[in-house]
C-alpha positions as a Python dict, from the first residue, in 0.01 Angstrom:
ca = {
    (1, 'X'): (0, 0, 0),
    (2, 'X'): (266, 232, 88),
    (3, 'X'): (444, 189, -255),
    (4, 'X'): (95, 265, -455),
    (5, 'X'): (30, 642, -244),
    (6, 'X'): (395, 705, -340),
    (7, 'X'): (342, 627, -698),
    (8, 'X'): (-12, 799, -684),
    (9, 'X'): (145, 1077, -472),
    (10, 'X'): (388, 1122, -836),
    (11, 'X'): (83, 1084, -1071),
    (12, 'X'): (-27, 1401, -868),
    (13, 'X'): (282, 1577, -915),
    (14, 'X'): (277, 1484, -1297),
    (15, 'X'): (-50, 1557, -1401),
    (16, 'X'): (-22, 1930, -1266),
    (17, 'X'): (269, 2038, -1317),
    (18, 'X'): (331, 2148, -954),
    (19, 'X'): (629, 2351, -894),
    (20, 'X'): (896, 2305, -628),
    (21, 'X'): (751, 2306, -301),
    (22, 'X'): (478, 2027, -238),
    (23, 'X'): (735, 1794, -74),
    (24, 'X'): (1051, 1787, 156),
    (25, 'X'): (1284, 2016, -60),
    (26, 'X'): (1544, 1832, -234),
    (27, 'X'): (1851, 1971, -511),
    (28, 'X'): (2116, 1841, -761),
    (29, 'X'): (2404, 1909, -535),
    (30, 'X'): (2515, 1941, -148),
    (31, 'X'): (2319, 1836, 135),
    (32, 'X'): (1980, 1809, -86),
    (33, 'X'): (2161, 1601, -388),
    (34, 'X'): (2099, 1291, -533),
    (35, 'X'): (2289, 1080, -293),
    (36, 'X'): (2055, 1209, 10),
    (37, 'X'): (1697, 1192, -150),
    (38, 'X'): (1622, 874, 48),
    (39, 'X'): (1704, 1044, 394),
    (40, 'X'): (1513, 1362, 255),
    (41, 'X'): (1138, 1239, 355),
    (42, 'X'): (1012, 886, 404),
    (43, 'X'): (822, 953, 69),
    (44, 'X'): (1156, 944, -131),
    (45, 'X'): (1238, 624, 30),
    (46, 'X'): (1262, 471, -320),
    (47, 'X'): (1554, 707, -447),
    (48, 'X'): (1758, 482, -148),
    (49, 'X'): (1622, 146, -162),
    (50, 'X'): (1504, 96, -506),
    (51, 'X'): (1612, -178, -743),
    (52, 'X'): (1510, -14, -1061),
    (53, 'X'): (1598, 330, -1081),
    (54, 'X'): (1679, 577, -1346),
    (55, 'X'): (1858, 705, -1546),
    (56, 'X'): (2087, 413, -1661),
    (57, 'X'): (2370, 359, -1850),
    (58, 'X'): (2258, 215, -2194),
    (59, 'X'): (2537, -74, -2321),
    (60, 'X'): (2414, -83, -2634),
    (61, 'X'): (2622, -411, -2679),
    (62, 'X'): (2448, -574, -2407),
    (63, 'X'): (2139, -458, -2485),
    (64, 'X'): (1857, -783, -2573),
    (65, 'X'): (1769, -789, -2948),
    (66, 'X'): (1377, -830, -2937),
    (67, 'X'): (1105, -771, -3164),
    (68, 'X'): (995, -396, -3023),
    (69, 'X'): (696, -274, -3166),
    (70, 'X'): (708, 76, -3326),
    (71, 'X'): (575, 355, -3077),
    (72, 'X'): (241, 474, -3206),
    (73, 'X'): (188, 899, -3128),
    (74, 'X'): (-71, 1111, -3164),
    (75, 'X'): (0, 1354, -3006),
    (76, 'X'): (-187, 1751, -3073),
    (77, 'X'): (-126, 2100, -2978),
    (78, 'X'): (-272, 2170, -2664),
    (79, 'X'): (23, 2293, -2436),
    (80, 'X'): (-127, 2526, -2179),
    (81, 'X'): (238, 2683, -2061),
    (82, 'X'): (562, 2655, -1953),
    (83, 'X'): (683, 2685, -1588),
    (84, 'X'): (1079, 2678, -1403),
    (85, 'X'): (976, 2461, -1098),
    (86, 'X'): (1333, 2534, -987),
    (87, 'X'): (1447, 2204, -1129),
    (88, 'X'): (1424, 2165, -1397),
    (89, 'X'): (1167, 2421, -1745),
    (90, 'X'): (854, 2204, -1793),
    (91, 'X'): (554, 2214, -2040),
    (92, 'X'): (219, 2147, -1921),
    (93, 'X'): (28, 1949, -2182),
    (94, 'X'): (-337, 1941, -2154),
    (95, 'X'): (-330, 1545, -2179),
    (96, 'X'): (-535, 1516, -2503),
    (97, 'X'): (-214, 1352, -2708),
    (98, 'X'): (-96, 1026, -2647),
    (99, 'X'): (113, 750, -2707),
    (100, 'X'): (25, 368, -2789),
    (101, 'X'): (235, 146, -2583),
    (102, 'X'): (157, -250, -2536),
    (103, 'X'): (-174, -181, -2650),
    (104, 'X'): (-254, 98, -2438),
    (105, 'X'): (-280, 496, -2478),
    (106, 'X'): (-76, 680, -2244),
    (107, 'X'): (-173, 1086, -2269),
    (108, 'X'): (145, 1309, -2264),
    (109, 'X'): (33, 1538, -1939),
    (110, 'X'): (438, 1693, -1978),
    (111, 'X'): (769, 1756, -2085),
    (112, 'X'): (1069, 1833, -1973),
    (113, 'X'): (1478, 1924, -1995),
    (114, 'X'): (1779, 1776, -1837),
    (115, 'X'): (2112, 1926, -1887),
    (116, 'X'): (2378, 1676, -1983),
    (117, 'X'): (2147, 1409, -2048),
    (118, 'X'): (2054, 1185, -1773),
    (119, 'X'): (2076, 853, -1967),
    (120, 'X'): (2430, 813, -2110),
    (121, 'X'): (2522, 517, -2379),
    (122, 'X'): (2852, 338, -2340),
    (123, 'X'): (2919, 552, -2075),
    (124, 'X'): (2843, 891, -2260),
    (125, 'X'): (2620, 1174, -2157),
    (126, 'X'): (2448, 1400, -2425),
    (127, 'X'): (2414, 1755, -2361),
    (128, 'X'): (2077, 1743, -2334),
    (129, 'X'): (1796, 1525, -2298),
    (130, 'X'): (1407, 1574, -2272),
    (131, 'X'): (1136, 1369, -2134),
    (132, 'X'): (806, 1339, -2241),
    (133, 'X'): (594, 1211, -1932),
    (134, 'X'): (297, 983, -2008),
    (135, 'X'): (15, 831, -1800),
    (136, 'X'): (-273, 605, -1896),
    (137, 'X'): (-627, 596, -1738),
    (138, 'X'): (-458, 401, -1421),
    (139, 'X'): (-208, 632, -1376),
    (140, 'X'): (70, 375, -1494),
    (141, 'X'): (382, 620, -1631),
    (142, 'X'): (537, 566, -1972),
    (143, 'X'): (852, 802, -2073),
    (144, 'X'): (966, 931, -2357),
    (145, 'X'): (1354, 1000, -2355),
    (146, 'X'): (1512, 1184, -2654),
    (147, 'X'): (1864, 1286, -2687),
    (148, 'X'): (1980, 1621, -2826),
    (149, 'X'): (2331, 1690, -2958),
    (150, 'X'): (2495, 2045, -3089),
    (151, 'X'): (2423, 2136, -3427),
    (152, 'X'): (2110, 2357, -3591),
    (153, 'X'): (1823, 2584, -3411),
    (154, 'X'): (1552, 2381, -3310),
    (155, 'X'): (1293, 2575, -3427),
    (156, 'X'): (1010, 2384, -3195),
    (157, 'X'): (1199, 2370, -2888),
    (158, 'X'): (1280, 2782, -3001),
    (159, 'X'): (909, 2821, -2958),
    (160, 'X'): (962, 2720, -2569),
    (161, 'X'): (1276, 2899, -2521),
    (162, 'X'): (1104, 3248, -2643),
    (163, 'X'): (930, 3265, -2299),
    (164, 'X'): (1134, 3069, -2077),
    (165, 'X'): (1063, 3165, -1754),
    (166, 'X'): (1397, 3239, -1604),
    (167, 'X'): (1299, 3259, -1188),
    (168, 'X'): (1200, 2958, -1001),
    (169, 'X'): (824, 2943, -929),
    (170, 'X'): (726, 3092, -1285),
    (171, 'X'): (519, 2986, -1540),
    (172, 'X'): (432, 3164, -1871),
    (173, 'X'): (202, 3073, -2121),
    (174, 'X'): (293, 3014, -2480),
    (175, 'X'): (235, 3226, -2743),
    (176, 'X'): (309, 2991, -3025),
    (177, 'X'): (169, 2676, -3085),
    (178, 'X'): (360, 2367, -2997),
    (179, 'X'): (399, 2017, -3216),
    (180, 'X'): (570, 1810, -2982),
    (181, 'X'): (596, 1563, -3210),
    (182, 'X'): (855, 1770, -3416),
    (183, 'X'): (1055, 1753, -3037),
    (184, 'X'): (1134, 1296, -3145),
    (185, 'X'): (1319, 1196, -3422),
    (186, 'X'): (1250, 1049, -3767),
    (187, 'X'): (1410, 705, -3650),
    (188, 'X'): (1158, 554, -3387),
    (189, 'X'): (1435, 297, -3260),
    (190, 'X'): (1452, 284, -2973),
    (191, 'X'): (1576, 101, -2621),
    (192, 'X'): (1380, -13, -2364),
    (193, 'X'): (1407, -86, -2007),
    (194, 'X'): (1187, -114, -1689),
    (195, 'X'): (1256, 213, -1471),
    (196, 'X'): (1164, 529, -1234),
    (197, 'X'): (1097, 893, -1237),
    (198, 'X'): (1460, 1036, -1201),
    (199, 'X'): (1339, 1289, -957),
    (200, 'X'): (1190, 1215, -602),
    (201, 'X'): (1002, 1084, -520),
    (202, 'X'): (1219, 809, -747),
    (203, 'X'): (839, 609, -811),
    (204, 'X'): (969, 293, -989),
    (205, 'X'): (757, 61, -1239),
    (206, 'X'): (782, 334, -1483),
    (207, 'X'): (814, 191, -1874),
    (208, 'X'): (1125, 382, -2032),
    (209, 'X'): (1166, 457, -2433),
    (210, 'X'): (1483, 575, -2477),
    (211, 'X'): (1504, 684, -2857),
    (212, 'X'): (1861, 557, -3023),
    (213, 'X'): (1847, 899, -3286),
    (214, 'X'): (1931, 1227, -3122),
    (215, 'X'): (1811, 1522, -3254),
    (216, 'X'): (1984, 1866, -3252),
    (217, 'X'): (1988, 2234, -3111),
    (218, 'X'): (2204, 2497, -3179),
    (219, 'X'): (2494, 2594, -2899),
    (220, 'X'): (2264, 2906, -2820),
    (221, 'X'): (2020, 2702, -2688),
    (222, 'X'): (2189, 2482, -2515),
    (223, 'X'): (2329, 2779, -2300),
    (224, 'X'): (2027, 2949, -2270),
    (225, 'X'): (1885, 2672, -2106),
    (226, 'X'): (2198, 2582, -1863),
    (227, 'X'): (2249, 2979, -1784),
    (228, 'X'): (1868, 2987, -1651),
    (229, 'X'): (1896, 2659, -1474),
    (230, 'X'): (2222, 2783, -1296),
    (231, 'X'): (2364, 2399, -1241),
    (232, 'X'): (2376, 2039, -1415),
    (233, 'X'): (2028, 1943, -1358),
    (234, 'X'): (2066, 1555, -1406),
    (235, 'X'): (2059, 1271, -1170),
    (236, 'X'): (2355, 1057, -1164),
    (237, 'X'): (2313, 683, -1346),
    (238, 'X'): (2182, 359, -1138),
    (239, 'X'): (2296, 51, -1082),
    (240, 'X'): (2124, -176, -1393),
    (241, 'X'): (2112, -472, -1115),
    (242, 'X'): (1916, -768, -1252),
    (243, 'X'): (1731, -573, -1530),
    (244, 'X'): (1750, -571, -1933),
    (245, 'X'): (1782, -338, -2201),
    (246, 'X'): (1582, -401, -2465),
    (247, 'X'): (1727, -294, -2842),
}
C-alpha cells in the first residue's frame, strides 16, 4: 500500500505540473543532492532502496535484441504553458495527445529538460535530454527519452525557449503553438528498459523509451537553457542490477 500512495502521490505531481515546493525540498548538489533523496522524507524512500531506478547507463552491446513494436503517437497542440519549478523548465500538456504502448494509450500530461542528459550510452552523456511524461487511465507512467546533440536551431523547442521563464516558481504561457511531435526523431528505434521517475520521489515501475536517434539544437540554446537553470540538472546513473535493455 505504501508503494501505490507514493506512486499515486507522483501521478499528482505529474498531471499538474506542480512547482517546487509540495514535498521535503530536495537539489542536484550538497546536502539536498541525489545521494541524500532517500534520507530527505520517508516519501523518497525509493531514491535509497530501489532496485530499478533511473537514469541508466545504456550498453548498447548488451542490450537484448527483441522484436519492439514501433511507438504509435498522436499527439496535438494543446500545451497550456511553460513553468521553471526550480528544477528543472517544464511544459504542461493538456493530456489530449498520447502515445500507444503495449496496447494501451498513455496521454502526454508533460515535458521536460535535463542538462547533460541523464541517460548516457557506453558511458556517454548527451548535452541534453528531454522527457516526455505519459500516464494512462490508471495512472501507470510511460517516458519518452530523446537525446539532443549540438548542431542547428531547433525551431520547436525555439518556440519554448522564447518565454522561458527564467525565476523559479514561474510559469508563462505560450504564445506559439507547440507540435511536440517535431521535439522525437524520424528514427523511432529505440531502447527499452523497466525504470523510475529520475526525480523524487524516485516512483519505480515506470516503462522507459529511450530513442537511439538524437536530434539537434544549436549551442545558443543549449546555454540558454543551462544559464537559466544555474547547475547540471541531471541525476547521476543507477545501478542496472538484474534488469534488461531491450534494443
Amino acid at each position: 500500500m505504501k508503494r501505490v500512495l507514493v506512486t499515486l502521490g507522483a501521478v499528482a505531481a505529474l498531471a499538474t505540473g506542480a512547482v517546487a515546493g509540495g514535498g521535503a525540498h530536495w537539489g542536484y548538489s550538497g546536502s539536498i543532492g541525489p545521494e541524500h533523496w532517500g534520507d530527505l522524507s520517508p516519501e523518497y524512500l525509493m531514491c535509497k532502496i530501489g532496485k530499478n531506478q533511473s537514469p541508466i547507463d545504456i550498453n548498447s552491446a548488451d542490450a537484448v535484441k527483441a522484436c519492439l513494436a514501433p511507438v504509435s503517437v498522436y499527439y496535438v497542440s494543446d500545451a497550456k504553458y511553460v513553468v521553471n519549478n526550480g528544477h528543472t523548465i517544464k511544459v504542461v500538456m493538456g493530456g489530449r495527445g498520447y502515445v500507444v504502448v503495449d496496447g494501451k494509450r498513455f496521454y502526454l500530461k508533460q515535458f521536460h529538460f535535463h542538462a547533460p542528459s541523464e541517460h548516457t550510452v557506453n558511458g556517454k552523456h548527451y548535452p541534453f535530454e528531454a522527457h516526455f511524461v505519459h500516464l494512462d487511465k490508471n495512472g501507470n507512467i510511460t517516458v519518452l527519452g530523446v537525446f539532443f546533440k549540438v548542431g542547428k536551431e531547433n525551431p520547436e523547442l525555439e518556440k519554448v525557449w522564447r518565454v522561458m521563464p527564467e525565476e523559479p516558481g514561474q510559469k508563462r504561457h505560450l504564445t506559439a503553438r507547440i507540435d511536440p511531435e517535431k521535439l522525437l526523431p524520424e528514427n523511432r528505434d529505440y531502447y527499452r528498459y523497466s525504470g523510475s521517475l529520475t526525480t523524487p520521489p524516485c516512483s519505480e515501475g515506470v516503462r522507459w523509451i529511450v530513442f537511439k536517434e538524437p536530434v539537434e539544437m544549436s549551442r545558443e540554446q543549449l546555454e540558454k537553457f543551462r544559464k537559466v537553470m544555474g547547475f547540471d540538472n541531471n541525476r547521476p546513473v543507477q545501478p542496472l542490477n538484474a534488469r534488461k535493455v531491450m534494443k
